[in-house]
Coordinates of C-alpha atoms in Angstrom, one line a residue:
Chain A
M20 CA 0.0 0.0 0.0
S21 CA 1.0 3.6 -0.2
I22 CA 4.0 5.0 1.7
N23 CA 4.6 8.3 0.1
T24 CA 8.3 8.9 0.4
S25 CA 7.9 12.7 0.0
V26 CA 7.9 14.5 3.3
V27 CA 4.9 16.8 4.1
T28 CA 6.1 20.1 5.5
S29 CA 2.8 22.1 5.4
T30 CA 0.0 21.8 7.9
G31 CA -2.3 22.8 5.0
N32 CA -1.8 19.4 3.4
R33 CA -5.0 17.5 2.6
V34 CA -4.2 14.5 4.8
V35 CA -3.1 16.6 7.7
K36 CA -6.3 18.6 7.5
E37 CA -8.4 15.4 7.7
F38 CA -6.6 14.6 11.0
K39 CA -7.0 18.1 12.4
E40 CA -10.7 18.1 11.8
L41 CA -11.0 15.2 14.2
H42 CA -9.7 17.4 17.1
R43 CA -13.4 18.6 17.3
S44 CA -15.9 16.4 19.0
R45 CA -18.6 17.3 16.5
N46 CA -16.5 16.1 13.5
R47 CA -15.6 12.9 15.3
R48 CA -19.2 12.1 15.9
Q49 CA -20.2 13.0 12.3
K50 CA -17.4 11.0 10.7
N51 CA -17.3 8.3 13.3
R52 CA -13.5 8.6 13.3
T53 CA -10.9 9.7 15.8
I54 CA -7.1 10.0 16.1
I55 CA -4.8 8.1 18.4
E56 CA -1.3 9.4 19.3
G57 CA 2.1 8.4 20.5
P58 CA 4.1 5.1 20.1
T59 CA 2.5 3.3 23.1
V60 CA -1.1 3.8 22.2
F61 CA -0.4 3.3 18.5
S62 CA 1.2 -0.1 19.2
V63 CA -1.6 -1.1 21.7
F64 CA -4.2 -0.5 19.0
V65 CA -2.3 -2.1 16.1
D66 CA -1.3 -5.1 18.1
N67 CA -4.9 -5.7 19.1
G68 CA -6.2 -5.9 15.6
V69 CA -7.1 -2.2 14.8
T70 CA -6.0 -1.2 11.4
P71 CA -5.7 2.6 11.1
V72 CA -7.2 4.3 8.1
S73 CA -4.1 6.4 7.8
V74 CA -1.0 7.3 9.7
I75 CA 1.2 10.4 9.9
A76 CA 4.7 10.0 11.3
H77 CA 8.0 11.8 11.5
Q78 CA 10.3 11.1 8.5
S79 CA 12.8 9.5 10.9
D80 CA 10.3 7.3 12.9
R81 CA 11.7 3.9 11.7
T82 CA 9.4 1.9 14.0
T83 CA 6.2 3.3 12.6
I84 CA 7.5 3.1 9.0
D85 CA 8.2 -0.6 9.6
I86 CA 4.8 -1.3 11.2
C87 CA 2.9 0.5 8.4
S88 CA 4.9 -1.2 5.6
R89 CA 4.5 -4.6 7.2
R90 CA 0.8 -4.1 7.8
Q91 CA 0.1 -2.2 4.6
I92 CA -1.2 0.9 6.4
P93 CA -1.2 4.1 4.4
L94 CA 1.5 6.3 5.8
T95 CA 2.3 10.0 5.3
L96 CA 5.8 11.1 6.4
A97 CA 6.0 14.6 7.7
S98 CA 8.2 17.2 9.5
E99 CA 8.0 17.5 13.2
H100 CA 5.7 20.5 13.4
V101 CA 3.3 18.8 11.0
V102 CA 3.1 15.7 13.1
H103 CA 2.4 17.9 16.1
A104 CA -0.3 19.8 14.3
A105 CA -2.0 16.5 13.2
G106 CA -2.0 15.2 16.8
G107 CA -2.5 18.2 18.9
T108 CA -2.3 16.8 22.5
V109 CA 1.0 15.1 22.6
T110 CA 4.4 16.8 23.0
T111 CA 6.4 13.7 21.9
P112 CA 6.7 13.3 18.2
G113 CA 3.9 11.0 17.0
P114 CA 2.9 8.7 15.3
V115 CA -0.6 10.0 14.9
A116 CA -3.1 7.5 13.4
L117 CA -6.7 8.1 12.1
I118 CA -9.0 5.2 13.1
D119 CA -12.6 4.3 12.7
I120 CA -14.5 4.3 16.0
P121 CA -15.7 0.8 16.6
M122 CA -19.4 0.0 16.9
A123 CA -20.9 0.9 20.3
A124 CA -21.3 -2.1 22.6
T125 CA -24.5 -2.9 24.6
L126 CA -24.9 -3.7 28.3
Q127 CA -24.3 -7.3 29.3
R128 CA -24.7 -9.2 32.5
S129 CA -21.1 -8.4 33.6
N130 CA -19.5 -5.9 35.9
T131 CA -19.9 -2.4 34.4
L132 CA -18.5 1.0 35.6
V133 CA -21.1 3.6 34.6
L134 CA -19.6 7.2 34.2
V135 CA -22.3 9.8 34.7
D136 CA -21.4 13.4 33.9
I137 CA -17.6 12.9 34.2
A138 CA -16.4 16.1 32.7
D139 CA -12.6 15.6 32.6
P140 CA -11.3 13.6 29.6
G141 CA -8.3 12.6 31.8
N142 CA -10.6 11.1 34.4
V143 CA -12.7 9.3 31.8
G144 CA -9.5 7.8 30.3
T145 CA -8.1 6.8 33.6
M146 CA -11.4 5.1 34.5
I147 CA -11.4 3.2 31.2
R148 CA -7.9 2.0 31.9
T149 CA -8.9 0.9 35.4
S150 CA -12.0 -0.9 34.2
A151 CA -10.0 -2.7 31.5
A152 CA -7.4 -3.8 34.1
F153 CA -10.1 -5.5 36.2
G154 CA -12.1 -6.9 33.3
W155 CA -15.0 -4.5 33.7
D156 CA -17.1 -2.9 30.9
V157 CA -17.5 0.8 30.8
A158 CA -20.8 2.6 30.2
Y159 CA -21.2 6.4 29.9
A160 CA -24.2 8.7 30.3
G161 CA -25.1 12.4 30.6
A162 CA -22.4 15.0 30.1
T163 CA -19.5 12.5 30.3
A164 CA -16.5 13.6 28.1
D165 CA -16.1 11.8 24.8
P166 CA -14.5 8.5 25.5
W167 CA -13.1 8.6 22.0
A168 CA -11.5 12.1 22.3
P169 CA -7.7 11.9 21.6
K170 CA -7.1 13.2 25.2
T171 CA -9.2 10.4 26.7
I172 CA -7.5 7.7 24.6
R173 CA -4.1 9.0 25.7
A174 CA -5.1 9.0 29.4
A175 CA -6.4 5.5 29.0
T176 CA -3.1 4.5 27.3
G177 CA -5.3 2.8 24.7
A178 CA -7.1 0.5 27.1
H179 CA -10.2 1.0 24.9
V180 CA -9.1 -2.2 23.0
Y181 CA -9.4 -4.2 26.2
T182 CA -12.9 -3.2 27.3
R183 CA -16.4 -2.7 25.9
L184 CA -17.7 0.9 25.7
I185 CA -21.4 1.4 26.1
P186 CA -23.3 4.6 25.5
L187 CA -26.3 4.9 27.8
P188 CA -29.4 7.2 27.9
Q189 CA -30.2 8.8 31.2
G190 CA -32.2 6.6 33.6
L191 CA -31.7 3.4 35.4
G192 CA -34.1 1.4 33.2
P193 CA -31.6 -0.1 30.8
I194 CA -29.3 -1.1 33.6
R195 CA -32.0 -2.8 35.6
E196 CA -33.2 -4.6 32.5
A197 CA -29.7 -5.9 31.9
G198 CA -30.0 -7.7 35.3
L199 CA -27.3 -5.7 37.0
T200 CA -27.2 -4.9 40.7
I201 CA -27.1 -1.1 40.8
L202 CA -24.6 0.6 43.1
A203 CA -24.4 4.4 43.3
S204 CA -21.2 5.9 44.6
I205 CA -21.8 8.7 47.1
V206 CA -19.3 10.6 49.3
D207 CA -20.8 9.8 52.7
D208 CA -23.1 7.4 54.5
G209 CA -23.4 4.7 51.8
D210 CA -22.8 1.0 52.4
T211 CA -19.3 -0.4 52.3
P212 CA -19.5 -2.5 49.1
A213 CA -18.8 -6.2 49.3
R214 CA -17.6 -8.5 46.6
S215 CA -20.7 -10.1 45.0
T216 CA -21.3 -13.0 42.7
D217 CA -24.0 -11.1 40.9
P218 CA -22.6 -8.6 38.3
V219 CA -23.0 -5.0 39.3
A220 CA -23.3 -1.6 37.6
L221 CA -21.3 0.9 39.7
L222 CA -22.3 4.5 39.0
I223 CA -19.8 7.3 39.5
G224 CA -20.9 10.9 39.3
S225 CA -19.3 14.2 38.2
E226 CA -16.1 15.5 39.9
A227 CA -17.9 18.6 41.1
H228 CA -21.5 17.5 41.9
G229 CA -21.5 13.7 42.3
L230 CA -24.5 11.7 40.9
P231 CA -27.6 13.5 39.6
E232 CA -31.0 12.7 41.0
W233 CA -32.0 10.1 38.3
A234 CA -29.0 7.9 39.3
L235 CA -30.0 7.8 42.9
G236 CA -33.4 6.0 42.4
P237 CA -34.9 3.5 44.8
D238 CA -33.3 0.5 43.1
A239 CA -29.8 1.9 43.5
T240 CA -27.8 1.0 46.6
P241 CA -25.7 3.9 47.8
V242 CA -22.0 2.9 48.5
S243 CA -19.2 4.9 50.0
I244 CA -15.5 4.6 50.8
E245 CA -14.7 5.0 54.5
M246 CA -12.2 7.8 55.0
P247 CA -10.7 8.5 58.4
G248 CA -8.8 11.7 57.2
G249 CA -10.0 15.3 57.1
V250 CA -10.5 15.4 53.3
E251 CA -14.1 15.7 52.1
S252 CA -13.9 13.6 49.0
L253 CA -11.6 11.7 46.7
N254 CA -10.8 12.4 43.1
A255 CA -13.6 10.7 41.1
A256 CA -11.1 8.4 39.2
I257 CA -9.5 7.3 42.5
A258 CA -12.9 6.6 44.1
A259 CA -13.8 4.5 41.0
G260 CA -10.5 2.6 41.2
I261 CA -10.9 1.7 44.9
L262 CA -14.5 0.6 44.4
V263 CA -13.8 -1.4 41.3
H264 CA -10.9 -3.1 43.0
Q265 CA -13.0 -3.8 46.1
L266 CA -15.8 -5.3 44.1
S267 CA -13.6 -7.4 41.8
Chain B
M26 CA -5.3 45.9 57.2
S27 CA -5.0 47.1 53.7
I28 CA -7.7 46.6 51.2
N29 CA -6.8 48.9 48.4
T30 CA -10.1 50.0 46.8
S31 CA -8.4 50.9 43.5
V32 CA -8.6 48.2 40.8
V33 CA -5.3 47.0 39.3
T34 CA -5.7 46.6 35.5
S35 CA -2.0 46.1 34.6
T36 CA -0.1 42.8 34.8
G37 CA 3.0 44.9 35.3
N38 CA 1.8 45.9 38.8
R39 CA 4.3 45.2 41.6
V40 CA 2.1 42.8 43.6
V41 CA 1.0 40.9 40.5
K42 CA 4.7 40.5 39.5
E43 CA 5.4 39.0 43.0
F44 CA 2.7 36.4 42.3
K45 CA 3.8 35.6 38.7
E46 CA 7.4 35.0 39.9
L47 CA 6.1 32.0 41.9
H48 CA 5.0 30.2 38.8
R49 CA 8.6 29.1 38.5
S50 CA 9.7 26.3 40.7
R51 CA 13.2 27.9 41.3
N52 CA 11.6 31.1 42.7
R53 CA 9.2 29.1 44.9
R54 CA 12.2 27.2 46.5
Q55 CA 14.2 30.4 46.9
K56 CA 11.5 32.4 48.5
N57 CA 9.8 29.5 50.2
R58 CA 6.5 30.7 49.0
T59 CA 3.8 29.6 46.6
I60 CA 0.4 30.5 45.3
I61 CA -2.9 28.8 45.7
E62 CA -5.9 29.4 43.4
G63 CA -9.6 29.2 43.2
P64 CA -12.4 29.6 45.8
T65 CA -12.3 25.9 47.0
V66 CA -8.6 25.6 47.7
F67 CA -8.5 29.2 49.1
S68 CA -11.2 28.4 51.6
V69 CA -9.7 25.0 52.6
F70 CA -6.4 26.8 53.4
V71 CA -7.9 29.8 55.2
D72 CA -10.4 27.6 57.2
N73 CA -7.5 25.5 58.3
G74 CA -5.6 28.3 59.8
V75 CA -3.3 29.4 56.9
T76 CA -3.1 33.2 56.7
P77 CA -2.1 34.2 53.2
V78 CA 0.6 36.8 52.9
S79 CA -1.4 38.6 50.2
V80 CA -4.5 37.9 48.0
I81 CA -5.5 39.1 44.5
A82 CA -9.2 38.8 43.6
H83 CA -11.6 40.1 41.1
Q84 CA -13.2 43.4 42.0
S85 CA -16.6 41.7 42.1
D86 CA -15.6 38.7 44.2
R87 CA -17.6 39.6 47.4
T88 CA -16.8 36.3 49.2
T89 CA -13.1 36.9 49.0
I90 CA -13.4 40.5 49.9
D91 CA -15.4 39.5 53.0
I92 CA -13.0 36.8 54.1
C93 CA -10.0 39.1 53.7
S94 CA -11.6 42.0 55.5
R95 CA -12.7 39.8 58.3
R96 CA -9.3 38.1 58.7
Q97 CA -7.3 41.2 57.9
I98 CA -5.5 39.7 54.9
P99 CA -3.9 42.2 52.5
L100 CA -6.1 42.2 49.3
T101 CA -5.5 43.6 45.9
L102 CA -8.6 44.0 43.7
A103 CA -7.9 43.5 40.0
S104 CA -9.5 43.1 36.6
E105 CA -10.2 39.6 35.2
H106 CA -7.1 39.3 33.0
V107 CA -4.9 40.4 35.9
V108 CA -6.3 37.8 38.3
H109 CA -5.7 35.2 35.5
A110 CA -2.2 36.3 35.0
A111 CA -1.4 36.2 38.7
G112 CA -2.7 32.6 38.9
G113 CA -1.9 31.1 35.6
T114 CA -3.3 27.6 36.0
V115 CA -7.0 28.2 36.6
T116 CA -9.6 29.2 34.1
T117 CA -12.1 30.3 36.7
P118 CA -11.6 33.8 38.1
G119 CA -9.6 33.6 41.3
P120 CA -9.0 34.3 44.1
V121 CA -5.2 33.8 44.0
A122 CA -3.4 33.9 47.3
L123 CA 0.3 34.0 48.1
I124 CA 1.3 31.8 51.0
D125 CA 4.4 30.8 52.9
I126 CA 5.3 27.2 52.4
P127 CA 5.1 25.5 55.9
M128 CA 8.1 23.9 57.4
A129 CA 8.9 20.4 56.0
A130 CA 7.8 17.6 58.2
T131 CA 9.9 14.5 59.1
L132 CA 9.1 10.8 59.0
Q133 CA 7.1 9.4 61.9
R134 CA 6.0 5.9 62.9
S135 CA 2.8 6.3 60.9
N136 CA 1.5 5.1 57.5
T137 CA 3.4 7.0 54.8
L138 CA 2.9 7.1 51.0
V139 CA 6.4 7.7 49.4
L140 CA 6.3 9.2 46.0
V141 CA 9.5 8.3 44.0
D142 CA 10.0 10.1 40.7
I143 CA 6.3 10.9 40.1
A144 CA 6.7 13.4 37.3
D145 CA 3.1 14.6 36.8
P146 CA 1.9 17.4 39.2
G147 CA -1.6 16.2 38.7
N148 CA -0.7 12.7 39.9
V149 CA 1.3 14.1 42.8
G150 CA -1.7 16.3 43.8
T151 CA -4.1 13.4 43.5
M152 CA -1.9 11.2 45.7
I153 CA -1.7 13.9 48.4
R154 CA -5.5 14.1 48.3
T155 CA -5.8 10.3 48.7
S156 CA -3.2 10.1 51.5
A157 CA -5.0 12.9 53.4
A158 CA -8.3 11.1 53.0
F159 CA -7.0 8.0 54.7
G160 CA -4.9 9.8 57.3
W161 CA -1.5 8.9 55.7
D162 CA 1.6 11.1 55.6
V163 CA 3.2 11.8 52.2
A164 CA 7.0 11.7 51.6
Y165 CA 8.6 12.5 48.2
A166 CA 12.0 11.6 46.8
G167 CA 13.9 11.8 43.5
A168 CA 12.5 13.6 40.6
T169 CA 9.0 13.9 42.0
A170 CA 7.1 17.1 40.9
D171 CA 7.0 19.9 43.4
P172 CA 4.2 19.2 45.9
W173 CA 3.9 22.9 46.4
A174 CA 3.5 23.8 42.7
P175 CA 0.2 25.6 42.1
K176 CA -0.9 22.8 39.7
T177 CA -0.2 20.2 42.4
I178 CA -2.1 22.1 45.0
R179 CA -5.0 22.5 42.7
A180 CA -5.1 18.7 41.9
A181 CA -5.0 18.0 45.6
T182 CA -7.9 20.4 46.2
G183 CA -5.8 21.8 49.0
A184 CA -5.5 18.5 50.9
H185 CA -2.0 19.7 51.9
V186 CA -3.5 21.1 55.0
Y187 CA -4.7 17.7 56.1
T188 CA -1.5 15.7 55.8
R189 CA 2.3 16.0 56.6
L190 CA 4.6 16.5 53.6
I191 CA 8.1 15.0 54.0
P192 CA 11.0 15.6 51.7
L193 CA 13.3 12.5 51.6
P194 CA 16.8 11.8 50.2
Q195 CA 17.3 8.8 47.9
G196 CA 17.8 5.5 49.8
L197 CA 15.8 3.4 52.2
G198 CA 17.9 4.2 55.2
P199 CA 15.7 7.0 56.7
I200 CA 12.6 5.0 56.2
R201 CA 14.0 1.9 57.9
E202 CA 15.3 4.1 60.7
A203 CA 11.8 5.5 61.2
G204 CA 10.7 2.0 62.0
L205 CA 8.4 1.6 59.0
T206 CA 7.7 -1.7 57.2
I207 CA 8.8 -1.0 53.6
L208 CA 6.4 -2.0 50.8
A209 CA 7.5 -1.4 47.2
S210 CA 4.7 -1.2 44.6
I211 CA 5.6 -3.1 41.4
V212 CA 3.4 -4.0 38.4
D213 CA 3.6 -7.8 38.5
D214 CA 4.4 -10.7 40.8
G215 CA 4.5 -8.8 44.1
D216 CA 2.6 -9.9 47.3
T217 CA -1.0 -8.9 47.7
P218 CA -0.7 -6.4 50.6
A219 CA -2.6 -7.1 53.8
R220 CA -3.7 -4.7 56.4
S221 CA -1.0 -4.5 59.1
T222 CA -0.9 -3.2 62.6
D223 CA 2.7 -1.9 62.0
P224 CA 2.9 1.3 60.1
V225 CA 4.1 1.0 56.6
A226 CA 5.9 3.1 54.0
L227 CA 4.4 2.4 50.6
L228 CA 6.7 3.3 47.7
I229 CA 5.2 4.3 44.4
G230 CA 7.4 4.8 41.4
S231 CA 7.3 6.9 38.2
E232 CA 4.5 6.7 35.7
A233 CA 6.8 5.5 32.9
H234 CA 9.5 3.5 34.7
G235 CA 8.2 2.3 38.0
L236 CA 10.5 2.3 41.0
P237 CA 14.3 2.8 40.6
E238 CA 16.8 0.2 41.8
W239 CA 17.5 1.9 45.2
A240 CA 13.8 1.6 46.2
L241 CA 13.8 -2.1 45.6
G242 CA 16.4 -3.1 48.1
P243 CA 16.4 -6.3 50.2
D244 CA 14.4 -4.7 53.0
A245 CA 11.5 -3.7 50.7
T246 CA 8.7 -6.2 50.2
P247 CA 7.3 -6.0 46.7
V248 CA 3.5 -5.6 46.5
S249 CA 1.2 -5.7 43.4
I250 CA -2.4 -5.4 42.6
E251 CA -4.0 -8.5 41.0
M252 CA -5.4 -7.5 37.6
P253 CA -7.4 -10.0 35.6
G254 CA -7.9 -7.8 32.5
G255 CA -5.6 -7.3 29.5
V256 CA -4.1 -4.0 30.6
E257 CA -0.5 -4.0 31.5
S258 CA -0.6 -1.4 34.4
L259 CA -2.7 1.1 36.2
N260 CA -2.3 4.8 36.4
A261 CA 0.2 5.5 39.2
A262 CA -2.3 7.5 41.3
I263 CA -4.9 4.8 40.9
A264 CA -2.5 2.1 42.0
A265 CA -1.6 4.3 45.0
G266 CA -5.3 4.8 45.8
I267 CA -6.1 1.1 45.7
L268 CA -3.1 0.1 47.8
V269 CA -3.5 2.9 50.4
H270 CA -7.2 1.9 50.8
Q271 CA -6.3 -1.8 51.0
L272 CA -3.7 -1.1 53.7
S273 CA -5.8 1.3 55.8

């Protein structure tokens, strides 16, 4: 397949523009594509069977050139500032790859971390990484940051390939119908969660406001982490990590 | 004390320059001062007995004006872009306060999270917040990011006031001498840590490279988190959170 040996030095290049468009959430949704960045994430995706639509790499990036030529992935070589412009979130020099966003998964009868209104892409990425490490699925609802944003994928170090990502409407209905025990994480006065043989849906709310009303319905059991220190609350991703570990 | 009712509109103002100097790590060390930002962190510090040397706030920020006037803290009122320039990390409008960095603490016979070469200020801040929540002390060694950097303080949501921060030289000697059981967090094949009645020092290594050689000496017990999923490792702050919780 095509490895163009000429080196792109202009950010106005057609291919580079295709990548840059995907920095915007709206364009990602419309085209159902996103970009992934950096050698670690790139190799996690490629090694797990994802074939990028197209790759931009620095002219001296032998590893990426080898991978693309071996796997017949279209590669554009570029100067450093062009690779940066194509990526946009990483300070190390590429590679940057354009990928199709895989089809959304649906709820199953297995442990699922449900992100509700998690605003920070770094937190969303970290929670995807944690869920994948413990074999949990990840669902997301409300104003949660785009799990396929380049920043989120970077924070997850590409763990997207090891878990199932499930978009959810607001409301506990679909979770209940999937046969999951619903646990709602609150800061104080919830139960201490115990490992269970039944699969659970663990709901984690926004960094600033916690869970919204609809997530605290009568069929949700509130759970909390006991904290002896003076601090009011934990970072949302830390709370999720502790609870997922405790329930696994 | 002095609340100057004139509004500073230039970032070249003498007081603003004093704040801006503290964006640099070298100046913070030299002057032993730092800045804290945003209403949440500001009130955590002030409510816990820290009296800022000086505060810059937006001319319409009634809450901060009230607090400063009640507690006789020198306040400079400023326009929005000047408050931003004084702070530098926050997108919400102030307040920004200049504080003296408190005297460094020393190791005690109590649970201590030891950060070794943790490069990311956000991770350092999150780990300070977690430690404070579980009543642990925090020690830091090697190339760990400045725990008193404004970014770190923001990520900790000011939890600095609820814990003891201890600078450490490289080497396990001081930790052993403090009578702490040394646990070294590694990705694979370590023991599953069990709650202990003896106080522990839990060492967490850098995001990219884990713990350096000196931290893995013969008197350190390696500990790991069992992870059934495909992911290679957890985010360092998540691993610290799970282990601190498990040991508490």
